[in-house]
PDB file of C-alpha atoms in Angstrom:
ATOM      1  CA  GLN A 996     104.714 125.742 105.501  1.00  0.00           C
ATOM      2  CA  LYS A 997     105.631 122.736 103.195  1.00  0.00           C
ATOM      3  CA  GLU A 998     105.585 123.540  99.361  1.00  0.00           C
ATOM      4  CA  VAL A 999     103.407 120.656  98.679  1.00  0.00           C
ATOM      5  CA  GLU A1000     100.925 118.940 101.165  1.00  0.00           C
ATOM      6  CA  GLN A1001      99.331 115.581 100.573  1.00  0.00           C
ATOM      7  CA  ASP A1002      97.438 113.422 103.091  1.00  0.00           C
ATOM      8  CA  PRO A1003      99.327 110.084 103.188  1.00  0.00           C
ATOM      9  CA  GLY A1004      96.334 107.839 103.716  1.00  0.00           C
ATOM     10  CA  PRO A1005      95.705 105.028 103.656  1.00  0.00           C
ATOM     11  CA  LEU A1006      92.425 105.507 101.972  1.00  0.00           C
ATOM     12  CA  SER A1007      90.154 102.559 101.613  1.00  0.00           C
ATOM     13  CA  VAL A1008      87.013 102.664  99.471  1.00  0.00           C
ATOM     14  CA  PRO A1009      84.730  99.861  98.183  1.00  0.00           C
ATOM     15  CA  GLU A1010      85.004  98.980  94.458  1.00  0.00           C
ATOM     16  CA  GLY A1011      82.986 101.081  92.110  1.00  0.00           C
ATOM     17  CA  ALA A1012      83.136 104.242  94.384  1.00  0.00           C
ATOM     18  CA  ILE A1013      84.405 107.593  93.312  1.00  0.00           C
ATOM     19  CA  VAL A1014      87.771 108.419  94.829  1.00  0.00           C
ATOM     20  CA  SER A1015      88.941 111.913  95.452  1.00  0.00           C
ATOM     21  CA  LEU A1016      92.685 112.644  96.097  1.00  0.00           C
ATOM     22  CA  ASN A1017      94.000 116.105  96.780  1.00  0.00           C
ATOM     23  CA  CYS A1018      97.049 118.173  97.321  1.00  0.00           C
ATOM     24  CA  THR A1019      97.509 121.779  98.359  1.00  0.00           C
ATOM     25  CA  TYR A1020     100.510 123.876  97.616  1.00  0.00           C
ATOM     26  CA  SER A1021     101.975 127.290  98.550  1.00  0.00           C
ATOM     27  CA  ASN A1022     104.150 128.221  95.626  1.00  0.00           C
ATOM     28  CA  SER A1023     102.200 130.424  93.195  1.00  0.00           C
ATOM     29  CA  ALA A1024     105.012 129.919  90.521  1.00  0.00           C
ATOM     30  CA  PHE A1025     103.923 126.368  89.849  1.00  0.00           C
ATOM     31  CA  GLN A1026     102.620 126.016  86.369  1.00  0.00           C
ATOM     32  CA  TYR A1027     102.556 122.276  85.631  1.00  0.00           C
ATOM     33  CA  PHE A1028     100.541 119.817  87.695  1.00  0.00           C
ATOM     34  CA  MET A1029     100.918 116.087  87.531  1.00  0.00           C
ATOM     35  CA  TRP A1030      99.485 113.004  89.145  1.00  0.00           C
ATOM     36  CA  TYR A1031     101.695 109.936  89.264  1.00  0.00           C
ATOM     37  CA  ARG A1032     100.708 106.339  90.164  1.00  0.00           C
ATOM     38  CA  GLN A1033     103.111 104.090  91.942  1.00  0.00           C
ATOM     39  CA  TYR A1034     102.449 100.468  92.431  1.00  0.00           C
ATOM     40  CA  SER A1035     104.463  98.444  95.145  1.00  0.00           C
ATOM     41  CA  ARG A1036     108.092  97.996  94.348  1.00  0.00           C
ATOM     42  CA  LYS A1037     107.776  99.967  91.086  1.00  0.00           C
ATOM     43  CA  GLY A1038     108.684 103.377  89.958  1.00  0.00           C
ATOM     44  CA  PRO A1039     106.082 106.114  89.673  1.00  0.00           C
ATOM     45  CA  GLU A1040     104.437 106.313  86.216  1.00  0.00           C
ATOM     46  CA  LEU A1041     102.516 109.554  84.912  1.00  0.00           C
ATOM     47  CA  LEU A1042      98.833 109.356  85.095  1.00  0.00           C
ATOM     48  CA  MET A1043      97.650 112.917  84.308  1.00  0.00           C
ATOM     49  CA  TYR A1044      99.375 116.183  83.292  1.00  0.00           C
ATOM     50  CA  THR A1045      97.739 119.511  83.296  1.00  0.00           C
ATOM     51  CA  TYR A1046      98.862 123.125  82.672  1.00  0.00           C
ATOM     52  CA  SER A1047      97.299 125.985  84.538  1.00  0.00           C
ATOM     53  CA  SER A1048      93.788 125.839  86.002  1.00  0.00           C
ATOM     54  CA  GLY A1049      90.792 123.815  84.821  1.00  0.00           C
ATOM     55  CA  ASN A1050      89.736 120.143  84.467  1.00  0.00           C
ATOM     56  CA  LYS A1051      91.256 117.379  82.303  1.00  0.00           C
ATOM     57  CA  GLU A1052      89.633 113.981  81.749  1.00  0.00           C
ATOM     58  CA  ASP A1053      90.954 110.662  80.563  1.00  0.00           C
ATOM     59  CA  GLY A1054      88.891 107.789  80.942  1.00  0.00           C
ATOM     60  CA  ARG A1055      87.851 107.175  84.586  1.00  0.00           C
ATOM     61  CA  PHE A1056      90.459 109.794  85.674  1.00  0.00           C
ATOM     62  CA  THR A1057      89.814 113.458  86.054  1.00  0.00           C
ATOM     63  CA  ALA A1058      92.443 115.902  87.076  1.00  0.00           C
ATOM     64  CA  GLN A1059      91.299 119.430  88.433  1.00  0.00           C
ATOM     65  CA  VAL A1060      93.425 122.355  89.219  1.00  0.00           C
ATOM     66  CA  ASP A1061      92.348 125.602  91.119  1.00  0.00           C
ATOM     67  CA  LYS A1062      95.258 127.981  91.080  1.00  0.00           C
ATOM     68  CA  SER A1063      93.307 130.588  93.059  1.00  0.00           C
ATOM     69  CA  SER A1064      93.045 128.175  95.912  1.00  0.00           C
ATOM     70  CA  LYS A1065      96.333 126.415  95.243  1.00  0.00           C
ATOM     71  CA  TYR A1066      94.496 123.151  95.366  1.00  0.00           C
ATOM     72  CA  ILE A1067      94.627 120.123  92.903  1.00  0.00           C
ATOM     73  CA  SER A1068      92.401 116.998  92.757  1.00  0.00           C
ATOM     74  CA  LEU A1069      92.439 113.643  91.069  1.00  0.00           C
ATOM     75  CA  PHE A1070      89.155 111.877  90.686  1.00  0.00           C
ATOM     76  CA  ILE A1071      88.668 108.116  89.873  1.00  0.00           C
ATOM     77  CA  ARG A1072      85.384 106.905  88.861  1.00  0.00           C
ATOM     78  CA  ASP A1073      84.098 103.365  88.920  1.00  0.00           C
ATOM     79  CA  SER A1074      87.215 102.403  90.992  1.00  0.00           C
ATOM     80  CA  GLN A1075      88.656  99.011  90.518  1.00  0.00           C
ATOM     81  CA  PRO A1076      90.980  96.987  92.721  1.00  0.00           C
ATOM     82  CA  SER A1077      93.845  97.459  90.155  1.00  0.00           C
ATOM     83  CA  ASP A1078      93.664 101.067  91.120  1.00  0.00           C
ATOM     84  CA  SER A1079      95.151 100.177  94.492  1.00  0.00           C
ATOM     85  CA  ALA A1080      98.504 102.038  94.528  1.00  0.00           C
ATOM     86  CA  THR A1081     100.104 105.093  95.898  1.00  0.00           C
ATOM     87  CA  TYR A1082      99.238 108.329  94.070  1.00  0.00           C
ATOM     88  CA  LEU A1083     101.746 111.194  94.033  1.00  0.00           C
ATOM     89  CA  CYS A1084     100.922 114.720  93.040  1.00  0.00           C
ATOM     90  CA  ALA A1085     103.705 116.782  91.560  1.00  0.00           C
ATOM     91  CA  MET A1086     103.980 120.241  90.470  1.00  0.00           C
ATOM     92  CA  SER A1087     106.684 122.282  88.761  1.00  0.00           C
ATOM     93  CA  GLY A1088     107.731 125.709  87.751  1.00  0.00           C
ATOM     94  CA  ASP A1089     111.654 125.956  87.510  1.00  0.00           C
ATOM     95  CA  LYS A1090     111.786 122.883  89.784  1.00  0.00           C
ATOM     96  CA  ILE A1091     109.603 119.796  90.402  1.00  0.00           C
ATOM     97  CA  ILE A1092     108.236 119.066  93.833  1.00  0.00           C
ATOM     98  CA  PHE A1093     106.354 115.751  94.689  1.00  0.00           C
ATOM     99  CA  GLY A1094     103.758 115.329  97.440  1.00  0.00           C
ATOM    100  CA  LYS A1095     104.499 112.372  99.757  1.00  0.00           C
ATOM    101  CA  GLY A1096     101.815 110.342  98.276  1.00  0.00           C
ATOM    102  CA  THR A1097      98.428 108.878  99.228  1.00  0.00           C
ATOM    103  CA  ARG A1098      98.068 105.231  99.626  1.00  0.00           C
ATOM    104  CA  LEU A1099      94.800 103.937  98.131  1.00  0.00           C
ATOM    105  CA  HIS A1100      93.083 100.606  98.683  1.00  0.00           C
ATOM    106  CA  ILE A1101      90.097  99.583  96.549  1.00  0.00           C
ATOM    107  CA  LEU A1102      88.181  96.935  98.364  1.00  0.00           C
ATOM    108  CA  PRO A1103      86.664  94.185  96.171  1.00  0.00           C
TER     109      PRO A1103
ATOM    110  CA  GLY B 147     115.403  99.085  75.719  1.00  0.00           C
ATOM    111  CA  ALA B 148     111.835  99.680  76.523  1.00  0.00           C
ATOM    112  CA  GLY B 149     112.100 101.808  79.720  1.00  0.00           C
ATOM    113  CA  VAL B 150     114.410 103.107  82.182  1.00  0.00           C
ATOM    114  CA  SER B 151     116.543 100.455  83.976  1.00  0.00           C
ATOM    115  CA  GLN B 152     118.345 100.627  87.273  1.00  0.00           C
ATOM    116  CA  SER B 153     120.976  98.308  88.878  1.00  0.00           C
ATOM    117  CA  PRO B 154     121.208  96.758  91.274  1.00  0.00           C
ATOM    118  CA  SER B 155     117.580  96.381  92.196  1.00  0.00           C
ATOM    119  CA  ASN B 156     118.611  95.648  95.900  1.00  0.00           C
ATOM    120  CA  LYS B 157     121.731  96.487  97.633  1.00  0.00           C
ATOM    121  CA  VAL B 158     122.638  95.716 101.343  1.00  0.00           C
ATOM    122  CA  THR B 159     125.850  97.330 102.682  1.00  0.00           C
ATOM    123  CA  GLU B 160     127.614  98.066 105.917  1.00  0.00           C
ATOM    124  CA  LYS B 161     127.900 101.388 107.379  1.00  0.00           C
ATOM    125  CA  GLY B 162     130.975 103.284 106.126  1.00  0.00           C
ATOM    126  CA  LYS B 163     131.109 101.363 102.786  1.00  0.00           C
ATOM    127  CA  ASP B 164     130.815 103.132  99.375  1.00  0.00           C
ATOM    128  CA  VAL B 165     128.067 102.089  96.910  1.00  0.00           C
ATOM    129  CA  GLU B 166     127.428 102.839  93.355  1.00  0.00           C
ATOM    130  CA  LEU B 167     123.986 102.749  91.811  1.00  0.00           C
ATOM    131  CA  ARG B 168     123.439 102.793  88.008  1.00  0.00           C
ATOM    132  CA  CYS B 169     120.811 104.201  85.688  1.00  0.00           C
ATOM    133  CA  ASP B 170     120.140 103.451  82.047  1.00  0.00           C
ATOM    134  CA  PRO B 171     117.853 105.932  80.583  1.00  0.00           C
ATOM    135  CA  ILE B 172     115.548 105.546  77.706  1.00  0.00           C
ATOM    136  CA  SER B 173     117.493 105.896  74.484  1.00  0.00           C
ATOM    137  CA  GLY B 174     117.394 109.352  73.153  1.00  0.00           C
ATOM    138  CA  HIS B 175     116.379 110.971  76.395  1.00  0.00           C
ATOM    139  CA  THR B 176     118.618 114.019  77.138  1.00  0.00           C
ATOM    140  CA  ALA B 177     117.550 114.684  80.661  1.00  0.00           C
ATOM    141  CA  LEU B 178     118.269 112.390  83.649  1.00  0.00           C
ATOM    142  CA  TYR B 179     116.993 112.757  87.175  1.00  0.00           C
ATOM    143  CA  TRP B 180     117.930 111.135  90.443  1.00  0.00           C
ATOM    144  CA  TYR B 181     115.450 111.078  93.412  1.00  0.00           C
ATOM    145  CA  ARG B 182     115.426 109.466  96.750  1.00  0.00           C
ATOM    146  CA  GLN B 183     112.218 107.947  98.198  1.00  0.00           C
ATOM    147  CA  SER B 184     112.093 107.105 101.907  1.00  0.00           C
ATOM    148  CA  LEU B 185     109.321 105.659 103.846  1.00  0.00           C
ATOM    149  CA  GLY B 186     106.589 108.290 104.280  1.00  0.00           C
ATOM    150  CA  GLN B 187     108.781 110.977 102.871  1.00  0.00           C
ATOM    151  CA  GLY B 188     107.747 111.115  99.253  1.00  0.00           C
ATOM    152  CA  LEU B 189     110.147 111.822  96.480  1.00  0.00           C
ATOM    153  CA  GLU B 190     113.253 113.965  97.154  1.00  0.00           C
ATOM    154  CA  PHE B 191     114.890 115.351  94.183  1.00  0.00           C
ATOM    155  CA  LEU B 192     118.689 114.792  94.272  1.00  0.00           C
ATOM    156  CA  ILE B 193     120.281 115.972  90.868  1.00  0.00           C
ATOM    157  CA  TYR B 194     119.448 116.639  87.301  1.00  0.00           C
ATOM    158  CA  PHE B 195     121.557 116.054  84.227  1.00  0.00           C
ATOM    159  CA  GLN B 196     121.163 117.593  80.810  1.00  0.00           C
ATOM    160  CA  GLY B 197     123.449 115.645  78.525  1.00  0.00           C
ATOM    161  CA  ASN B 198     126.687 115.057  80.578  1.00  0.00           C
ATOM    162  CA  SER B 199     126.376 118.272  82.596  1.00  0.00           C
ATOM    163  CA  ALA B 200     124.391 118.793  85.959  1.00  0.00           C
ATOM    164  CA  PRO B 201     122.720 122.202  85.939  1.00  0.00           C
ATOM    165  CA  ASP B 202     121.084 121.466  89.385  1.00  0.00           C
ATOM    166  CA  LYS B 203     122.801 119.572  92.055  1.00  0.00           C
ATOM    167  CA  SER B 204     120.945 121.365  94.878  1.00  0.00           C
ATOM    168  CA  GLY B 205     119.304 118.247  96.148  1.00  0.00           C
ATOM    169  CA  LEU B 206     122.334 116.216  97.081  1.00  0.00           C
ATOM    170  CA  PRO B 207     122.055 115.929 100.796  1.00  0.00           C
ATOM    171  CA  SER B 208     125.976 115.897 101.489  1.00  0.00           C
ATOM    172  CA  ASP B 209     129.301 115.765  99.870  1.00  0.00           C
ATOM    173  CA  ARG B 210     129.178 112.080 100.401  1.00  0.00           C
ATOM    174  CA  PHE B 211     126.882 112.006  97.327  1.00  0.00           C
ATOM    175  CA  SER B 212     128.038 112.486  93.862  1.00  0.00           C
ATOM    176  CA  ALA B 213     126.723 111.664  90.441  1.00  0.00           C
ATOM    177  CA  GLU B 214     128.098 111.548  86.933  1.00  0.00           C
ATOM    178  CA  ARG B 215     126.748 110.830  83.422  1.00  0.00           C
ATOM    179  CA  THR B 216     129.021 109.756  80.576  1.00  0.00           C
ATOM    180  CA  GLY B 217     128.086 109.853  76.814  1.00  0.00           C
ATOM    181  CA  GLY B 218     124.838 111.463  77.499  1.00  0.00           C
ATOM    182  CA  SER B 219     123.501 108.026  78.580  1.00  0.00           C
ATOM    183  CA  VAL B 220     124.250 105.894  81.597  1.00  0.00           C
ATOM    184  CA  SER B 221     124.559 107.657  84.918  1.00  0.00           C
ATOM    185  CA  THR B 222     126.171 106.569  88.222  1.00  0.00           C
ATOM    186  CA  LEU B 223     125.105 107.887  91.652  1.00  0.00           C
ATOM    187  CA  THR B 224     127.861 107.193  94.195  1.00  0.00           C
ATOM    188  CA  ILE B 225     127.407 107.253  98.050  1.00  0.00           C
ATOM    189  CA  GLN B 226     130.565 107.338 100.020  1.00  0.00           C
ATOM    190  CA  ARG B 227     130.858 106.218 103.651  1.00  0.00           C
ATOM    191  CA  THR B 228     127.269 105.257 103.719  1.00  0.00           C
ATOM    192  CA  GLN B 229     125.154 105.914 106.833  1.00  0.00           C
ATOM    193  CA  GLN B 230     121.978 104.289 108.152  1.00  0.00           C
ATOM    194  CA  GLU B 231     119.961 107.291 107.157  1.00  0.00           C
ATOM    195  CA  ASP B 232     120.994 106.746 103.552  1.00  0.00           C
ATOM    196  CA  SER B 233     118.668 103.642 103.436  1.00  0.00           C
ATOM    197  CA  ALA B 234     115.961 104.467 100.918  1.00  0.00           C
ATOM    198  CA  VAL B 235     114.782 103.723  97.315  1.00  0.00           C
ATOM    199  CA  TYR B 236     116.853 105.563  94.743  1.00  0.00           C
ATOM    200  CA  LEU B 237     114.825 106.230  91.792  1.00  0.00           C
ATOM    201  CA  CYS B 238     116.154 107.436  88.271  1.00  0.00           C
ATOM    202  CA  ALA B 239     113.901 109.003  85.744  1.00  0.00           C
ATOM    203  CA  SER B 240     114.545 110.249  82.328  1.00  0.00           C
ATOM    204  CA  SER B 241     112.866 112.658  79.745  1.00  0.00           C
ATOM    205  CA  PHE B 242     113.139 113.582  76.184  1.00  0.00           C
ATOM    206  CA  ASN B 243     113.673 117.245  76.606  1.00  0.00           C
ATOM    207  CA  PRO B 244     115.643 119.015  79.284  1.00  0.00           C
ATOM    208  CA  GLY B 245     113.946 121.048  81.980  1.00  0.00           C
ATOM    209  CA  LEU B 246     111.981 120.385  85.162  1.00  0.00           C
ATOM    210  CA  GLY B 247     108.657 121.898  83.962  1.00  0.00           C
ATOM    211  CA  GLY B 248     106.036 120.245  82.038  1.00  0.00           C
ATOM    212  CA  GLU B 249     108.106 117.436  80.653  1.00  0.00           C
ATOM    213  CA  THR B 250     107.001 113.681  81.127  1.00  0.00           C
ATOM    214  CA  GLN B 251     109.526 111.848  83.313  1.00  0.00           C
ATOM    215  CA  TYR B 252     109.776 108.070  82.904  1.00  0.00           C
ATOM    216  CA  PHE B 253     110.919 106.421  86.025  1.00  0.00           C
ATOM    217  CA  GLY B 254     112.987 103.290  86.525  1.00  0.00           C
ATOM    218  CA  PRO B 255     112.065 100.569  89.020  1.00  0.00           C
ATOM    219  CA  GLY B 256     114.531 101.845  91.574  1.00  0.00           C
ATOM    220  CA  THR B 257     117.371 100.587  93.728  1.00  0.00           C
ATOM    221  CA  ARG B 258     116.420  99.568  97.314  1.00  0.00           C
ATOM    222  CA  LEU B 259     119.528 100.481  99.454  1.00  0.00           C
ATOM    223  CA  LEU B 260     119.814  99.226 103.002  1.00  0.00           C
ATOM    224  CA  VAL B 261     122.735 100.298 105.133  1.00  0.00           C
ATOM    225  CA  LEU B 262     123.328  98.064 108.306  1.00  0.00           C
TER     226      LEU B 262
END
């Protein structure tokens, strides 16, 4: 079993829809959970960062961590074409592991 | 500088040649990381520096790969006798504090390496 699993997509949704992106993991030692956004031909940039279980909201973005299920989510409300990118989950304890990324297309 | 810079942005080389990739971290960042990103494979950790030393080299895929950092700043990733499977985007990141847990990493734009 891989340490981090993430559906690669692509995921296409209409503008204005709510987007749900997810990752599962197997290592219970992970304590920090992150979401990065990567535009084409750019490096990843940190979107959201959470520690332990719970929800964290930042504007249209909400990150959710469920440590009991080893499942994390990123929700994007009122999605915009500019949200079209690859979203990578990442988690760390003594080392950082990235998911493969989900390609998201917001259709105008 | 405003962010992490990497050079060259693109590199095409022939199989068997050596290549050097450079990373300039954000000024004042003590930690520096190298990753490799292949199509559909996500980010693969290669090596991490704290200052000039590398506490974790576990991700280097073979002894053809090496990296150094001088003056606690610029880092160079060297790939000797390149192979076609080395073709990927090589990303560098830096962070203010050392450690791989809970520290925001700022990424450069990457070097796209193509080995023919």
